[in-house]
Amino acid sequence: MVIQYKCPNCGSDMTFDAESGSLSCDNCGRQDNIENFSEDFIETVFEENEAKEYHCENCGAVIVTDGDTAATNCSFCGAAVVLADRVAGILAPSLVLPFTITKQQAEQAFRKWCKRGLLTPKDFKMADRIKEITGMYVPFWLYDLKNEAKIHAIGTRVRNYTRGDYIYTETKYYDVYRDLRIDFSRVPVDASEKMDDSLMDKLEPYQYNDLKDFKTPYLAGYIAEKYNYDADDLLPRVKDKMSKPLDDYIRSTISGYHSVNYKDKKIRTSKSKSLYTFLPVWMVYYDYEQAEHIFAMNGQTGKVVGKPPLSKAKIAGWFASIAGGSFILMKIISFIVTGGINF
Amino acid sequence: MNRLLKRAIIFIGFFFLLTPTVFADVKRIYDEADLLGAEQIQHLEEQAASYFSEWSTDFIIVTTNDTEGKSLMSYTQDVSDDLAEELNRAEDNMVILTIYIESSEDREAYIAAFGKGKEYVDNARVQLILDHIIPPLSDDDYFGAFELFFEKSAEYLNIRPGVNPESLLLNTYVQLAVAIGLGGIIVFFMAYSSGGRSTVTSGTYLNRNNSQIVRKHDRYLRKTVTRKRKPSNNNRGGGSGFSGGGGGVTRAGRSHSGGGRKF
Ligand SMILES: [Zn+2]
Ligand SMILES: [Zn+2]
């Protein structure tokens, strides 16, 4: 079963408009509020064998998908289609963060970002070989984690004082105990096999105020993928991701000591909630020197990540000017400090 | 008559303009212990004269076998008082090095500095000069030590008071190394961060309302005390034997910086 949105006025295909946040018709300009759409089928469980092949309702062509595609465009007529069974049942997302950056804005923002690169080659900065920009809803799990930490540590306080000809150093040792409750909310971890984890991590943070209950029209006009890993599969990754914030919080509760030496750390982490969520990402495919470079842009904030090519000449130039400049500066300072005054 | 007067005025004017500054025949090297050859003395005199024209400061060297029973510091003060009276400078700027040779085992050097010399060659810098000149003095290279004394004193007169003239930060090689290191670190960081960085902090996902300390205690266990001797101020110069620190005021009431060391 595929879902397509036909304009009630003119019968054209409607897509999600990032600027207005509504389902809109390019042809007649009609805009429909998405919040009011009913999504009864989301509870539906589709038959295993039902969805082997999807056909476009406009032109009847077979829609090219791989096993993970949840939304795409008909490759013949371009109509936005959502594959209903891949966003229903256990695959139904709870939340979606709609795109707020349009394709045009994404391209402009990417060009601007290319120009800002201080070490990127000149011809890369022109940003004139963008092969493709694709708006993609990437499947994430947003975890709520509950941590119970019981910490034993030895803390020291050091004091120096002088009596007669001697300097005394007094070290006091304390038995430090903390029983802590530490909660994290909505920690995102990408659940798509295709996406590079470190690239996705760098796209954070997202503004969660704009999260919406999932409705299929948000996907109209974009590519969407279903998750490959469920919330339990990725629990180790989210725990690992939060281990530093956890340590930082623990350390922040132990203050007033010169040194803290942990004797015993018992931490129990449990998942109190995990919400399947689609987060918006613009994928930018860029051809440079016979190689394809992939960049990702946060579809909500416009933040760009990805390794741009680096120019050896520019690296050398920057190195020379920083090193040379600071050397001259130090020479000037030492001249002022030393030779500046004669008598 | 009028023309003649004009000519006379012009002539007198030219006379004053063209008259070279005549160096009075000032003696600055007093080698009573006979440590130097005549040529060496001549060379040092010339150097001292040129330093005077550059710095308006008298660089004086006195060597002796007899301090008339006084400490080398008092002896230096008295010699310097006599010289100051003789020179009768408008500004009393003087750096003086005295060498006392009692025997080849019992030798001592003392440096005193007056006026602007005192300001620029303060007690700490006197110790630095001693650090430089004691090794050649110990090797009986008096001429080399005296040249070094001139060189270092003149160098320090060029360096604002309060700055450590031997500071590594003033060393060209150190500056070069710092510059290269700085360039390398900054460019590495630029390249590293060109791919974008996560701007998430430890607090981003923390739920502050539900995070709290349930129970805690901080119990005093025990204490340890260690002690060490206060570092003494007179321990400069390490193995070079006795070091006397500080300046004083001469009989004539001239205050000075100074310091001495046996070698
Ligand atoms: Zn329409
Ligand atoms: Zn079609």
mmCIF file with all atom_site columns, C-alpha atoms in Angstrom, chain B residues 15 17 45 48 67-68 75 82 91 96 105 112 128 132 135 148 154 160 167-168 189 197-198 234 248:
data_model
loop_
_atom_site.group_PDB
_atom_site.id
_atom_site.type_symbol
_atom_site.label_atom_id
_atom_site.label_alt_id
_atom_site.label_comp_id
_atom_site.label_asym_id
_atom_site.label_entity_id
_atom_site.label_seq_id
_atom_site.pdbx_PDB_ins_code
_atom_site.Cartn_x
_atom_site.Cartn_y
_atom_site.Cartn_z
_atom_site.occupancy
_atom_site.B_iso_or_equiv
_atom_site.pdbx_formal_charge
_atom_site.auth_seq_id
_atom_site.auth_comp_id
_atom_site.auth_asym_id
_atom_site.auth_atom_id
_atom_site.pdbx_PDB_model_num
ATOM 1  C CA . PHE B 1 15  ? 83.897 77.018 16.416 1.00 0.00 ? 15  PHE B CA 1
ATOM 2  C CA . LEU B 1 17  ? 79.706 73.463 16.413 1.00 0.00 ? 17  LEU B CA 1
ATOM 3  C CA . GLU B 1 45  ? 90.184 51.517 28.436 1.00 0.00 ? 45  GLU B CA 1
ATOM 4  C CA . ALA B 1 48  ? 85.114 51.618 28.644 1.00 0.00 ? 48  ALA B CA 1
ATOM 5  C CA . THR B 1 67  ? 91.914 45.733 50.708 1.00 0.00 ? 67  THR B CA 1
ATOM 6  C CA . GLU B 1 68  ? 93.477 47.667 53.606 1.00 0.00 ? 68  GLU B CA 1
ATOM 7  C CA . TYR B 1 75  ? 86.820 48.599 49.874 1.00 0.00 ? 75  TYR B CA 1
ATOM 8  C CA . ASP B 1 82  ? 87.108 58.528 45.542 1.00 0.00 ? 82  ASP B CA 1
ATOM 9  C CA . GLU B 1 91  ? 74.921 62.138 36.912 1.00 0.00 ? 91  GLU B CA 1
ATOM 10 C CA . ILE B 1 96  ? 82.405 48.913 39.143 1.00 0.00 ? 96  ILE B CA 1
ATOM 11 C CA . GLU B 1 105 ? 93.213 29.961 46.512 1.00 0.00 ? 105 GLU B CA 1
ATOM 12 C CA . ALA B 1 112 ? 78.643 47.559 42.657 1.00 0.00 ? 112 ALA B CA 1
ATOM 13 C CA . LEU B 1 128 ? 73.620 37.017 36.717 1.00 0.00 ? 128 LEU B CA 1
ATOM 14 C CA . HIS B 1 132 ? 78.877 34.702 33.646 1.00 0.00 ? 132 HIS B CA 1
ATOM 15 C CA . PRO B 1 135 ? 83.977 30.628 35.345 1.00 0.00 ? 135 PRO B CA 1
ATOM 16 C CA . LEU B 1 148 ? 82.385 39.713 29.482 1.00 0.00 ? 148 LEU B CA 1
ATOM 17 C CA . ALA B 1 154 ? 76.040 47.042 28.712 1.00 0.00 ? 154 ALA B CA 1
ATOM 18 C CA . ARG B 1 160 ? 64.032 47.436 31.152 1.00 0.00 ? 160 ARG B CA 1
ATOM 19 C CA . SER B 1 167 ? 64.675 34.812 30.338 1.00 0.00 ? 167 SER B CA 1
ATOM 20 C CA . LEU B 1 168 ? 64.214 32.006 27.819 1.00 0.00 ? 168 LEU B CA 1
ATOM 21 C CA . PHE B 1 189 ? 43.151 22.218 14.846 1.00 0.00 ? 189 PHE B CA 1
ATOM 22 C CA . ARG B 1 197 ? 32.399 19.392 15.485 1.00 0.00 ? 197 ARG B CA 1
ATOM 23 C CA . SER B 1 198 ? 29.674 18.228 17.816 1.00 0.00 ? 198 SER B CA 1
ATOM 24 C CA . ASN B 1 234 ? 71.529 33.254 49.348 1.00 0.00 ? 234 ASN B CA 1
ATOM 25 C CA . GLY B 1 248 ? 74.441 49.203 50.466 1.00 0.00 ? 248 GLY B CA 1
#
